[in-house]
Amino acid sequence: MLSLTLAPGPYGIVFGSGLFGATGTARIGQSNDEVGSADFFQYLAAASSDWLSADGEGVRLFVEGTVSAVPEPSTWGMMLMGFCGVGFLAYRRRNQVALSAVRSLLHIEPKSKDRSWAVFFVTRLLCAKDPNNSGGQRPKPSHHANHKRRYIERTHDPNFLVSIGAPAIRLEHALPQSQDFKIAFGNSLHGRRPFWRPLGLLQFTGFPCLPECVLHENPPKFTKKQNAYQRTKFSQSTKTSPAKANVGRAAIDLVRSRSRDLLSPIRSEKSNT
Amino acid sequence: MRIIQKLVMALCLLPVLVAPTKADTIFETRTFTGSDLGDYSISDSRYYGASFTITQQTTITSIDAQFGAYPYGTIFGAIVPLASLTALPAGSSTDLASIALDHTILSMPSQIQTSRVCCP
């Protein structure tokens, strides 16, 4: 079969002999039905070597082929815009659900600036393993995962962790006298040598008054050295002060229960999808 | 995750959607009504052709004609570019081999047969 891809434009088909190895002769029928106007041309050696216009009444010449339905650039652009739109809608919908859950959890009014880490927190929470959620995905065993696990067991009370894996919630400060404390959450499992990367900070005043919590939109950023200090201080405080640890456990349990209730429909929706 | 899967499926189906469809007649000067002896002779001293235009990128799979009387040997069929639908091929008939985009050899007798390809 012939296989020649042609761009849009005018072309001609020619039949003859004496070229391309063809040596035969034939006559072309002239009794076919007219379907429209067509322009014919011919080469007639007796007249000239130049091409001449010809009358093609009843002559049937035809071309067969396949039209390549390749979208034009504008069509490609529309398709890409459609894909991006679908992805953006899905992303926005998921974030809106998560953000509303966070707002409901914290009882805060919607703000335009408070979404970045809050959304990150909840969306990561959905993906992270929750010990109380049998549907959660268990991290694959690896050297890195073992390293993380050892770090958690050594430096953190597991009760302080909402989940194993990012994000973790830890007790930042606990003041048994006033029962004010802060809970920071973030990625404590960053890199081969884990260090605390704060993503958000909740300050509770008058435990367990969650509705009165203050949301710090600009959590402190620690250097590695500061992280080591914070981690050590935190570890020491939890080891040496059971009262503080109990406060922290109770707070975390409350956060976990609230978040579990709020996030369960999201989880079910996520599992359904 | 479901949406991502849909997007991946859509991207996978894209080549199918843009794949060439079944070969069809994209141009014919007349519809076939039956064999006849014919009046326009084809030989080394007379070529015959027609112009056509395509509006989309098209892969040509065959060219042919309804041949009549006195068939003998082989006939070539060639595709040439034209400046316009009403223009004649560039140059003279002796330049046909150099301007042809592709050609095929038809064995006579041929009754609306499928062309066989011969590399240009």
mmCIF file of C-alpha atoms in Angstrom:
data_model
loop_
_atom_site.group_PDB
_atom_site.id
_atom_site.type_symbol
_atom_site.label_atom_id
_atom_site.label_comp_id
_atom_site.label_asym_id
_atom_site.label_seq_id
_atom_site.Cartn_x
_atom_site.Cartn_y
_atom_site.Cartn_z
ATOM 1 C CA MET A 1 0.000 0.000 0.000
ATOM 2 C CA LEU A 2 0.959 3.557 -0.532
ATOM 3 C CA SER A 3 1.835 5.426 2.599
ATOM 4 C CA LEU A 4 2.320 9.107 2.111
ATOM 5 C CA THR A 5 1.261 11.666 4.669
ATOM 6 C CA LEU A 6 0.258 14.941 3.129
ATOM 7 C CA ALA A 7 -0.263 18.283 4.776
ATOM 8 C CA PRO A 8 -3.358 20.243 3.823
ATOM 9 C CA GLY A 9 -3.045 21.750 0.383
ATOM 10 C CA PRO A 10 -3.511 21.108 -3.338
ATOM 11 C CA TYR A 11 -2.027 18.022 -4.968
ATOM 12 C CA GLY A 12 -2.296 16.151 -8.222
ATOM 13 C CA ILE A 13 -2.363 12.504 -9.219
ATOM 14 C CA VAL A 14 -0.874 11.464 -12.529
ATOM 15 C CA PHE A 15 -1.069 8.158 -14.397
ATOM 16 C CA GLY A 16 1.215 7.265 -17.230
ATOM 17 C CA SER A 17 3.964 5.020 -18.425
ATOM 18 C CA GLY A 18 7.633 5.245 -19.270
ATOM 19 C CA LEU A 19 8.660 6.356 -15.769
ATOM 20 C CA PHE A 20 9.285 4.546 -12.485
ATOM 21 C CA GLY A 21 9.732 1.319 -14.401
ATOM 22 C CA ALA A 22 6.216 1.295 -15.820
ATOM 23 C CA THR A 23 6.128 0.183 -19.446
ATOM 24 C CA GLY A 24 2.493 -0.684 -20.109
ATOM 25 C CA THR A 25 -0.471 0.986 -21.666
ATOM 26 C CA ALA A 26 -4.140 1.313 -20.834
ATOM 27 C CA ARG A 27 -7.183 3.378 -21.466
ATOM 28 C CA ILE A 28 -9.172 5.196 -18.877
ATOM 29 C CA GLY A 29 -12.911 4.697 -18.802
ATOM 30 C CA GLN A 30 -15.135 7.633 -19.594
ATOM 31 C CA SER A 31 -18.608 6.498 -18.645
ATOM 32 C CA ASN A 32 -18.608 7.200 -14.955
ATOM 33 C CA ASP A 33 -21.092 9.435 -13.223
ATOM 34 C CA GLU A 34 -20.147 12.963 -12.515
ATOM 35 C CA VAL A 35 -19.983 13.901 -8.859
ATOM 36 C CA GLY A 36 -18.624 17.380 -9.173
ATOM 37 C CA SER A 37 -16.165 19.502 -11.000
ATOM 38 C CA ALA A 38 -12.563 18.420 -11.157
ATOM 39 C CA ASP A 39 -9.555 19.878 -12.899
ATOM 40 C CA PHE A 40 -7.747 17.501 -15.236
ATOM 41 C CA PHE A 41 -4.404 17.858 -16.909
ATOM 42 C CA GLN A 42 -2.388 15.773 -19.294
ATOM 43 C CA TYR A 43 0.906 15.407 -21.017
ATOM 44 C CA LEU A 44 0.558 14.740 -24.701
ATOM 45 C CA ALA A 45 3.871 14.071 -26.412
ATOM 46 C CA ALA A 46 2.420 14.787 -29.824
ATOM 47 C CA ALA A 47 1.624 18.329 -28.743
ATOM 48 C CA SER A 48 4.251 19.374 -26.219
ATOM 49 C CA SER A 49 6.277 18.183 -23.309
ATOM 50 C CA ASP A 50 4.490 20.713 -21.146
ATOM 51 C CA TRP A 51 1.445 19.991 -19.094
ATOM 52 C CA LEU A 52 -1.882 20.837 -20.664
ATOM 53 C CA SER A 53 -5.358 21.205 -19.296
ATOM 54 C CA ALA A 54 -7.631 18.339 -20.252
ATOM 55 C CA ASP A 55 -11.253 17.390 -20.421
ATOM 56 C CA GLY A 56 -11.954 14.582 -18.036
ATOM 57 C CA GLU A 57 -15.574 13.863 -18.715
ATOM 58 C CA GLY A 58 -16.510 10.505 -17.296
ATOM 59 C CA VAL A 59 -12.975 9.773 -16.113
ATOM 60 C CA ARG A 60 -12.693 8.215 -12.716
ATOM 61 C CA LEU A 61 -9.499 8.846 -10.807
ATOM 62 C CA PHE A 62 -9.576 8.440 -7.083
ATOM 63 C CA VAL A 63 -7.484 8.676 -3.953
ATOM 64 C CA GLU A 64 -7.904 6.671 -0.775
ATOM 65 C CA GLY A 65 -6.446 7.530 2.564
ATOM 66 C CA THR A 66 -7.001 8.157 6.228
ATOM 67 C CA VAL A 67 -7.486 11.517 7.763
ATOM 68 C CA SER A 68 -5.263 11.928 10.810
ATOM 69 C CA ALA A 69 -7.460 13.461 13.455
ATOM 70 C CA VAL A 70 -4.567 15.269 15.063
ATOM 71 C CA PRO A 71 -5.870 18.081 17.218
ATOM 72 C CA GLU A 72 -4.737 21.522 16.260
ATOM 73 C CA PRO A 73 -2.656 23.558 18.729
ATOM 74 C CA SER A 74 -5.731 25.417 19.906
ATOM 75 C CA THR A 75 -7.462 22.101 20.570
ATOM 76 C CA TRP A 76 -4.448 20.840 22.488
ATOM 77 C CA GLY A 77 -4.547 24.018 24.531
ATOM 78 C CA MET A 78 -8.215 23.555 25.335
ATOM 79 C CA MET A 79 -7.611 19.934 26.330
ATOM 80 C CA LEU A 80 -4.746 20.894 28.612
ATOM 81 C CA MET A 81 -6.842 23.659 30.139
ATOM 82 C CA GLY A 82 -9.594 21.125 30.742
ATOM 83 C CA PHE A 83 -7.244 18.704 32.456
ATOM 84 C CA CYS A 84 -5.791 21.466 34.582
ATOM 85 C CA GLY A 85 -9.276 22.657 35.458
ATOM 86 C CA VAL A 86 -10.396 19.223 36.567
ATOM 87 C CA GLY A 87 -7.260 18.798 38.645
ATOM 88 C CA PHE A 88 -7.630 22.231 40.192
ATOM 89 C CA LEU A 89 -11.272 21.639 41.072
ATOM 90 C CA ALA A 90 -10.400 18.355 42.744
ATOM 91 C CA TYR A 91 -7.516 19.973 44.609
ATOM 92 C CA ARG A 92 -9.637 22.915 45.670
ATOM 93 C CA ARG A 93 -12.522 20.726 46.752
ATOM 94 C CA ARG A 94 -10.301 18.553 48.881
ATOM 95 C CA ASN A 95 -8.628 21.563 50.433
ATOM 96 C CA GLN A 96 -11.903 23.275 51.155
ATOM 97 C CA VAL A 97 -13.202 20.207 52.945
ATOM 98 C CA ALA A 98 -9.997 19.884 54.909
ATOM 99 C CA LEU A 99 -9.853 23.565 55.707
ATOM 100 C CA SER A 100 -13.432 23.599 56.922
ATOM 101 C CA ALA A 101 -12.596 20.668 59.171
ATOM 102 C CA VAL A 102 -9.654 22.532 60.623
ATOM 103 C CA ARG A 103 -11.719 25.642 61.189
ATOM 104 C CA SER A 104 -14.395 23.619 62.838
ATOM 105 C CA LEU A 105 -11.801 21.941 64.999
ATOM 106 C CA LEU A 106 -10.213 25.175 66.062
ATOM 107 C CA HIS A 107 -13.341 27.311 66.063
ATOM 108 C CA ILE A 108 -11.714 30.103 64.161
ATOM 109 C CA GLU A 109 -13.163 32.400 61.627
ATOM 110 C CA PRO A 110 -12.071 31.887 58.065
ATOM 111 C CA LYS A 111 -9.037 33.888 57.131
ATOM 112 C CA SER A 112 -7.284 34.103 53.880
ATOM 113 C CA LYS A 113 -3.873 33.692 55.433
ATOM 114 C CA ASP A 114 -4.473 30.697 57.615
ATOM 115 C CA ARG A 115 -4.864 28.069 55.003
ATOM 116 C CA SER A 116 -1.371 27.167 53.970
ATOM 117 C CA TRP A 117 -0.148 25.147 56.882
ATOM 118 C CA ALA A 118 -3.590 24.227 58.156
ATOM 119 C CA VAL A 119 -4.518 22.610 54.905
ATOM 120 C CA PHE A 120 -1.163 20.967 54.782
ATOM 121 C CA PHE A 121 -1.666 19.637 58.250
ATOM 122 C CA VAL A 122 -5.021 18.056 57.585
ATOM 123 C CA THR A 123 -4.248 16.755 54.163
ATOM 124 C CA ARG A 124 -1.085 15.176 55.440
ATOM 125 C CA LEU A 125 -2.984 13.834 58.386
ATOM 126 C CA LEU A 126 -5.335 12.060 56.038
ATOM 127 C CA CYS A 127 -2.459 10.375 54.357
ATOM 128 C CA ALA A 128 -0.490 9.557 57.443
ATOM 129 C CA LYS A 129 -0.902 6.456 59.451
ATOM 130 C CA ASP A 130 -3.249 6.844 62.342
ATOM 131 C CA PRO A 131 -2.829 4.087 64.958
ATOM 132 C CA ASN A 132 -6.561 4.221 65.620
ATOM 133 C CA ASN A 133 -7.464 4.046 62.002
ATOM 134 C CA SER A 134 -7.205 0.527 60.712
ATOM 135 C CA GLY A 135 -7.679 1.822 57.206
ATOM 136 C CA GLY A 136 -4.532 3.864 57.354
ATOM 137 C CA GLN A 137 -1.640 2.855 55.235
ATOM 138 C CA ARG A 138 1.248 1.423 57.142
ATOM 139 C CA PRO A 139 4.575 2.811 56.052
ATOM 140 C CA LYS A 140 6.645 0.379 54.079
ATOM 141 C CA PRO A 141 9.484 -1.048 56.117
ATOM 142 C CA SER A 142 12.754 0.423 55.105
ATOM 143 C CA HIS A 143 15.926 1.639 56.630
ATOM 144 C CA HIS A 144 14.518 5.126 56.611
ATOM 145 C CA ALA A 145 11.242 4.045 58.184
ATOM 146 C CA ASN A 146 13.078 2.137 60.907
ATOM 147 C CA HIS A 147 15.194 5.152 61.521
ATOM 148 C CA LYS A 148 12.076 7.246 61.949
ATOM 149 C CA ARG A 149 10.504 4.731 64.257
ATOM 150 C CA ARG A 150 13.548 4.553 66.484
ATOM 151 C CA TYR A 151 13.603 8.309 66.653
ATOM 152 C CA ILE A 152 9.978 8.469 67.710
ATOM 153 C CA GLU A 153 10.337 5.793 70.334
ATOM 154 C CA ARG A 154 13.453 7.359 71.741
ATOM 155 C CA THR A 155 12.471 10.988 71.857
ATOM 156 C CA HIS A 156 8.712 11.103 71.819
ATOM 157 C CA ASP A 157 6.032 9.505 73.810
ATOM 158 C CA PRO A 158 3.918 7.714 71.195
ATOM 159 C CA ASN A 159 0.855 9.152 72.855
ATOM 160 C CA PHE A 160 1.969 12.543 71.746
ATOM 161 C CA LEU A 161 1.873 11.591 68.148
ATOM 162 C CA VAL A 162 -1.299 11.801 66.194
ATOM 163 C CA SER A 163 0.275 9.514 63.730
ATOM 164 C CA ILE A 164 3.533 7.844 63.042
ATOM 165 C CA GLY A 165 4.952 9.755 60.196
ATOM 166 C CA ALA A 166 4.375 13.337 59.258
ATOM 167 C CA PRO A 167 2.752 15.276 60.641
ATOM 168 C CA ALA A 168 3.465 14.702 64.279
ATOM 169 C CA ILE A 169 1.988 16.656 67.115
ATOM 170 C CA ARG A 170 4.118 17.186 70.123
ATOM 171 C CA LEU A 171 3.799 19.045 73.306
ATOM 172 C CA GLU A 172 5.793 22.217 73.035
ATOM 173 C CA HIS A 173 5.330 23.705 76.479
ATOM 174 C CA ALA A 174 3.217 22.648 79.373
ATOM 175 C CA LEU A 175 2.509 24.799 82.357
ATOM 176 C CA PRO A 176 0.625 22.749 84.925
ATOM 177 C CA GLN A 177 -0.020 25.785 87.095
ATOM 178 C CA SER A 178 -2.142 27.639 84.603
ATOM 179 C CA GLN A 179 -2.759 24.681 82.376
ATOM 180 C CA ASP A 180 -1.689 26.720 79.445
ATOM 181 C CA PHE A 181 0.348 24.965 76.860
ATOM 182 C CA LYS A 182 1.225 24.990 73.262
ATOM 183 C CA ILE A 183 1.024 22.243 70.772
ATOM 184 C CA ALA A 184 3.140 22.437 67.721
ATOM 185 C CA PHE A 185 2.660 20.211 64.770
ATOM 186 C CA GLY A 186 4.866 19.690 61.848
ATOM 187 C CA ASN A 187 7.174 17.319 60.136
ATOM 188 C CA SER A 188 9.562 15.902 62.664
ATOM 189 C CA LEU A 189 10.789 13.220 60.332
ATOM 190 C CA HIS A 190 12.606 15.312 57.847
ATOM 191 C CA GLY A 191 15.674 13.885 56.266
ATOM 192 C CA ARG A 192 17.990 11.137 57.362
ATOM 193 C CA ARG A 193 18.715 12.883 60.589
ATOM 194 C CA PRO A 194 15.317 13.816 61.905
ATOM 195 C CA PHE A 195 14.738 17.264 63.197
ATOM 196 C CA TRP A 196 11.673 19.250 63.956
ATOM 197 C CA ARG A 197 10.285 21.332 61.119
ATOM 198 C CA PRO A 198 7.393 23.282 62.591
ATOM 199 C CA LEU A 199 4.403 23.802 60.424
ATOM 200 C CA GLY A 200 2.000 25.285 62.911
ATOM 201 C CA LEU A 201 1.566 26.108 66.553
ATOM 202 C CA LEU A 202 -1.524 25.911 68.689
ATOM 203 C CA GLN A 203 -1.568 27.767 71.964
ATOM 204 C CA PHE A 204 -4.206 26.569 74.368
ATOM 205 C CA THR A 205 -5.132 28.866 77.187
ATOM 206 C CA GLY A 206 -7.108 27.210 79.899
ATOM 207 C CA PHE A 207 -7.016 23.582 79.020
ATOM 208 C CA PRO A 208 -9.118 21.928 77.784
ATOM 209 C CA CYS A 209 -10.724 25.000 76.215
ATOM 210 C CA LEU A 210 -10.026 24.262 72.626
ATOM 211 C CA PRO A 211 -12.341 27.019 71.382
ATOM 212 C CA GLU A 212 -10.080 29.563 73.013
ATOM 213 C CA CYS A 213 -6.974 28.384 71.354
ATOM 214 C CA VAL A 214 -4.860 30.890 69.523
ATOM 215 C CA LEU A 215 -3.664 30.035 66.122
ATOM 216 C CA HIS A 216 -0.196 31.245 65.300
ATOM 217 C CA GLU A 217 0.004 31.749 61.600
ATOM 218 C CA ASN A 218 3.739 32.228 61.597
ATOM 219 C CA PRO A 219 5.166 29.325 63.520
ATOM 220 C CA PRO A 220 8.704 29.677 64.797
ATOM 221 C CA LYS A 221 11.399 28.364 62.589
ATOM 222 C CA PHE A 222 14.181 26.527 64.277
ATOM 223 C CA THR A 223 17.624 25.801 63.061
ATOM 224 C CA LYS A 224 18.993 22.312 63.346
ATOM 225 C CA LYS A 225 20.798 23.313 66.501
ATOM 226 C CA GLN A 226 17.652 24.782 67.965
ATOM 227 C CA ASN A 227 15.760 21.729 66.945
ATOM 228 C CA ALA A 228 18.160 19.571 68.813
ATOM 229 C CA TYR A 229 17.706 21.771 71.832
ATOM 230 C CA GLN A 230 13.963 21.735 71.588
ATOM 231 C CA ARG A 231 13.931 18.032 71.141
ATOM 232 C CA THR A 232 16.141 17.478 74.125
ATOM 233 C CA LYS A 233 14.125 19.828 76.276
ATOM 234 C CA PHE A 234 10.934 18.217 75.205
ATOM 235 C CA SER A 235 12.247 14.763 75.839
ATOM 236 C CA GLN A 236 13.502 15.721 79.262
ATOM 237 C CA SER A 237 10.278 17.419 80.172
ATOM 238 C CA THR A 238 8.190 14.415 79.267
ATOM 239 C CA LYS A 239 10.500 12.097 81.119
ATOM 240 C CA THR A 240 10.824 14.136 84.257
ATOM 241 C CA SER A 241 7.391 15.579 84.530
ATOM 242 C CA PRO A 242 4.581 13.036 84.362
ATOM 243 C CA ALA A 243 2.096 15.780 85.144
ATOM 244 C CA LYS A 244 3.079 17.668 82.047
ATOM 245 C CA ALA A 245 2.945 14.511 80.052
ATOM 246 C CA ASN A 246 -0.535 13.773 81.314
ATOM 247 C CA VAL A 247 -1.694 17.214 80.307
ATOM 248 C CA GLY A 248 -0.199 16.704 76.938
ATOM 249 C CA ARG A 249 -1.755 13.293 76.545
ATOM 250 C CA ALA A 250 -5.154 14.623 77.475
ATOM 251 C CA ALA A 251 -4.805 17.490 75.054
ATOM 252 C CA ILE A 252 -3.668 15.239 72.305
ATOM 253 C CA ASP A 253 -6.456 12.803 72.994
ATOM 254 C CA LEU A 254 -8.924 15.634 72.775
ATOM 255 C CA VAL A 255 -7.446 16.863 69.540
ATOM 256 C CA ARG A 256 -7.404 13.351 68.212
ATOM 257 C CA SER A 257 -10.988 12.667 69.141
ATOM 258 C CA ARG A 258 -12.149 15.940 67.704
ATOM 259 C CA SER A 259 -10.139 15.534 64.583
ATOM 260 C CA ARG A 260 -11.216 11.920 64.213
ATOM 261 C CA ASP A 261 -14.859 12.908 64.394
ATOM 262 C CA LEU A 262 -14.358 15.735 61.998
ATOM 263 C CA LEU A 263 -12.163 13.893 59.632
ATOM 264 C CA SER A 264 -14.025 10.596 59.563
ATOM 265 C CA PRO A 265 -16.443 11.724 56.819
ATOM 266 C CA ILE A 266 -13.482 12.971 54.865
ATOM 267 C CA ARG A 267 -11.712 9.681 55.355
ATOM 268 C CA SER A 268 -14.782 7.728 54.320
ATOM 269 C CA GLU A 269 -15.158 9.920 51.287
ATOM 270 C CA LYS A 270 -11.502 9.436 50.528
ATOM 271 C CA SER A 271 -11.799 5.666 50.903
ATOM 272 C CA ASN A 272 -14.929 5.630 48.745
ATOM 273 C CA THR A 273 -13.179 7.497 46.008
ATOM 274 C CA MET B 1 -6.905 9.251 43.498
ATOM 275 C CA ARG B 2 -9.884 8.450 41.358
ATOM 276 C CA ILE B 3 -9.483 11.684 39.458
ATOM 277 C CA ILE B 4 -5.820 10.999 38.883
ATOM 278 C CA GLN B 5 -6.752 7.591 37.525
ATOM 279 C CA LYS B 6 -9.279 9.202 35.202
ATOM 280 C CA LEU B 7 -6.703 11.651 33.989
ATOM 281 C CA VAL B 8 -4.233 8.861 33.347
ATOM 282 C CA MET B 9 -6.894 6.894 31.481
ATOM 283 C CA ALA B 10 -7.800 9.933 29.423
ATOM 284 C CA LEU B 11 -4.179 10.479 28.519
ATOM 285 C CA CYS B 12 -3.845 6.817 27.607
ATOM 286 C CA LEU B 13 -6.919 7.021 25.396
ATOM 287 C CA LEU B 14 -5.680 10.131 23.680
ATOM 288 C CA PRO B 15 -3.532 8.249 21.143
ATOM 289 C CA VAL B 16 -6.541 6.095 20.335
ATOM 290 C CA LEU B 17 -8.693 9.136 19.776
ATOM 291 C CA VAL B 18 -6.165 10.722 17.460
ATOM 292 C CA ALA B 19 -5.291 7.475 15.703
ATOM 293 C CA PRO B 20 -5.998 7.314 11.990
ATOM 294 C CA THR B 21 -9.427 6.050 11.104
ATOM 295 C CA LYS B 22 -10.345 3.474 8.470
ATOM 296 C CA ALA B 23 -9.084 4.234 4.977
ATOM 297 C CA ASP B 24 -11.714 5.935 2.912
ATOM 298 C CA THR B 25 -12.041 7.553 -0.456
ATOM 299 C CA ILE B 26 -10.958 11.105 0.074
ATOM 300 C CA PHE B 27 -11.170 12.158 -3.544
ATOM 301 C CA GLU B 28 -12.752 10.866 -6.743
ATOM 302 C CA THR B 29 -13.439 12.629 -9.969
ATOM 303 C CA ARG B 30 -16.407 10.425 -10.853
ATOM 304 C CA THR B 31 -18.281 7.551 -9.269
ATOM 305 C CA PHE B 32 -17.878 4.137 -10.825
ATOM 306 C CA THR B 33 -20.804 3.104 -12.988
ATOM 307 C CA GLY B 34 -19.319 0.214 -14.942
ATOM 308 C CA SER B 35 -16.516 -0.850 -17.190
ATOM 309 C CA ASP B 36 -16.182 0.641 -20.604
ATOM 310 C CA LEU B 37 -13.534 0.691 -23.257
ATOM 311 C CA GLY B 38 -12.375 4.164 -22.458
ATOM 312 C CA ASP B 39 -11.123 6.881 -24.673
ATOM 313 C CA TYR B 40 -8.161 8.433 -22.888
ATOM 314 C CA SER B 41 -5.096 6.346 -23.567
ATOM 315 C CA ILE B 42 -2.286 6.099 -21.047
ATOM 316 C CA SER B 43 1.200 5.412 -22.305
ATOM 317 C CA ASP B 44 4.701 6.775 -22.253
ATOM 318 C CA SER B 45 3.534 9.480 -24.591
ATOM 319 C CA ARG B 46 0.454 10.488 -22.709
ATOM 320 C CA TYR B 47 -0.058 11.040 -19.026
ATOM 321 C CA TYR B 48 -3.355 11.877 -17.471
ATOM 322 C CA GLY B 49 -4.069 13.417 -14.120
ATOM 323 C CA ALA B 50 -6.366 15.444 -11.938
ATOM 324 C CA SER B 51 -5.912 17.885 -9.112
ATOM 325 C CA PHE B 52 -7.408 17.587 -5.671
ATOM 326 C CA THR B 53 -7.085 19.278 -2.345
ATOM 327 C CA ILE B 54 -7.112 18.077 1.215
ATOM 328 C CA THR B 55 -8.032 20.143 4.216
ATOM 329 C CA GLN B 56 -6.539 18.000 6.973
ATOM 330 C CA GLN B 57 -3.368 16.051 7.360
ATOM 331 C CA THR B 58 -4.018 12.860 5.463
ATOM 332 C CA THR B 59 -2.139 9.653 4.881
ATOM 333 C CA ILE B 60 -2.597 8.493 1.311
ATOM 334 C CA THR B 61 -2.907 4.740 1.121
ATOM 335 C CA SER B 62 -3.697 4.206 -2.553
ATOM 336 C CA ILE B 63 -4.404 5.940 -5.829
ATOM 337 C CA ASP B 64 -6.117 4.317 -8.756
ATOM 338 C CA ALA B 65 -8.370 4.835 -11.734
ATOM 339 C CA GLN B 66 -11.000 3.015 -13.663
ATOM 340 C CA PHE B 67 -9.115 1.562 -16.604
ATOM 341 C CA GLY B 68 -10.833 0.288 -19.728
ATOM 342 C CA ALA B 69 -9.603 -1.265 -22.903
ATOM 343 C CA TYR B 70 -6.206 -2.476 -24.091
ATOM 344 C CA PRO B 71 -4.531 -2.951 -20.763
ATOM 345 C CA TYR B 72 -0.963 -4.127 -20.921
ATOM 346 C CA GLY B 73 2.014 -4.247 -18.581
ATOM 347 C CA THR B 74 2.301 -1.696 -15.825
ATOM 348 C CA ILE B 75 1.132 1.866 -15.331
ATOM 349 C CA PHE B 76 2.535 4.270 -12.792
ATOM 350 C CA GLY B 77 0.539 6.548 -10.615
ATOM 351 C CA ALA B 78 2.245 9.494 -8.937
ATOM 352 C CA ILE B 79 1.328 12.226 -6.488
ATOM 353 C CA VAL B 80 2.688 15.684 -7.188
ATOM 354 C CA PRO B 81 2.327 18.971 -5.356
ATOM 355 C CA LEU B 82 0.451 21.790 -6.984
ATOM 356 C CA ALA B 83 0.624 25.524 -6.464
ATOM 357 C CA SER B 84 -3.161 25.717 -6.496
ATOM 358 C CA LEU B 85 -6.132 23.561 -7.289
ATOM 359 C CA THR B 86 -6.303 24.903 -10.826
ATOM 360 C CA ALA B 87 -2.549 24.915 -11.429
ATOM 361 C CA LEU B 88 -0.638 22.450 -13.544
ATOM 362 C CA PRO B 89 2.294 20.457 -12.172
ATOM 363 C CA ALA B 90 5.535 22.396 -12.013
ATOM 364 C CA GLY B 91 7.941 22.144 -14.892
ATOM 365 C CA SER B 92 7.319 19.862 -17.820
ATOM 366 C CA SER B 93 6.378 16.237 -18.009
ATOM 367 C CA THR B 94 10.047 15.315 -18.058
ATOM 368 C CA ASP B 95 10.344 16.699 -14.539
ATOM 369 C CA LEU B 96 7.659 14.431 -13.150
ATOM 370 C CA ALA B 97 10.039 11.949 -11.556
ATOM 371 C CA SER B 98 11.811 14.722 -9.679
ATOM 372 C CA ILE B 99 8.725 16.461 -8.343
ATOM 373 C CA ALA B 100 6.689 13.372 -7.507
ATOM 374 C CA LEU B 101 6.115 12.990 -3.769
ATOM 375 C CA ASP B 102 5.441 9.288 -4.129
ATOM 376 C CA HIS B 103 4.393 6.840 -6.791
ATOM 377 C CA THR B 104 2.907 3.421 -7.198
ATOM 378 C CA ILE B 105 2.935 0.821 -9.965
ATOM 379 C CA LEU B 106 -0.331 -0.630 -11.185
ATOM 380 C CA SER B 107 -0.403 -3.930 -13.024
ATOM 381 C CA MET B 108 -2.735 -4.032 -15.979
ATOM 382 C CA PRO B 109 -5.409 -5.129 -16.388
ATOM 383 C CA SER B 110 -6.737 -3.428 -13.336
ATOM 384 C CA GLN B 111 -10.368 -3.198 -12.375
ATOM 385 C CA ILE B 112 -10.373 -0.750 -9.521
ATOM 386 C CA GLN B 113 -7.541 -2.633 -7.911
ATOM 387 C CA THR B 114 -5.561 -1.642 -4.919
ATOM 388 C CA SER B 115 -2.263 -0.032 -5.692
ATOM 389 C CA ARG B 116 0.980 -1.629 -4.803
ATOM 390 C CA VAL B 117 3.650 0.597 -3.464
ATOM 391 C CA CYS B 118 7.016 1.227 -4.919
ATOM 392 C CA CYS B 119 9.380 3.314 -2.952
ATOM 393 C CA PRO B 120 9.999 6.742 -4.385
#
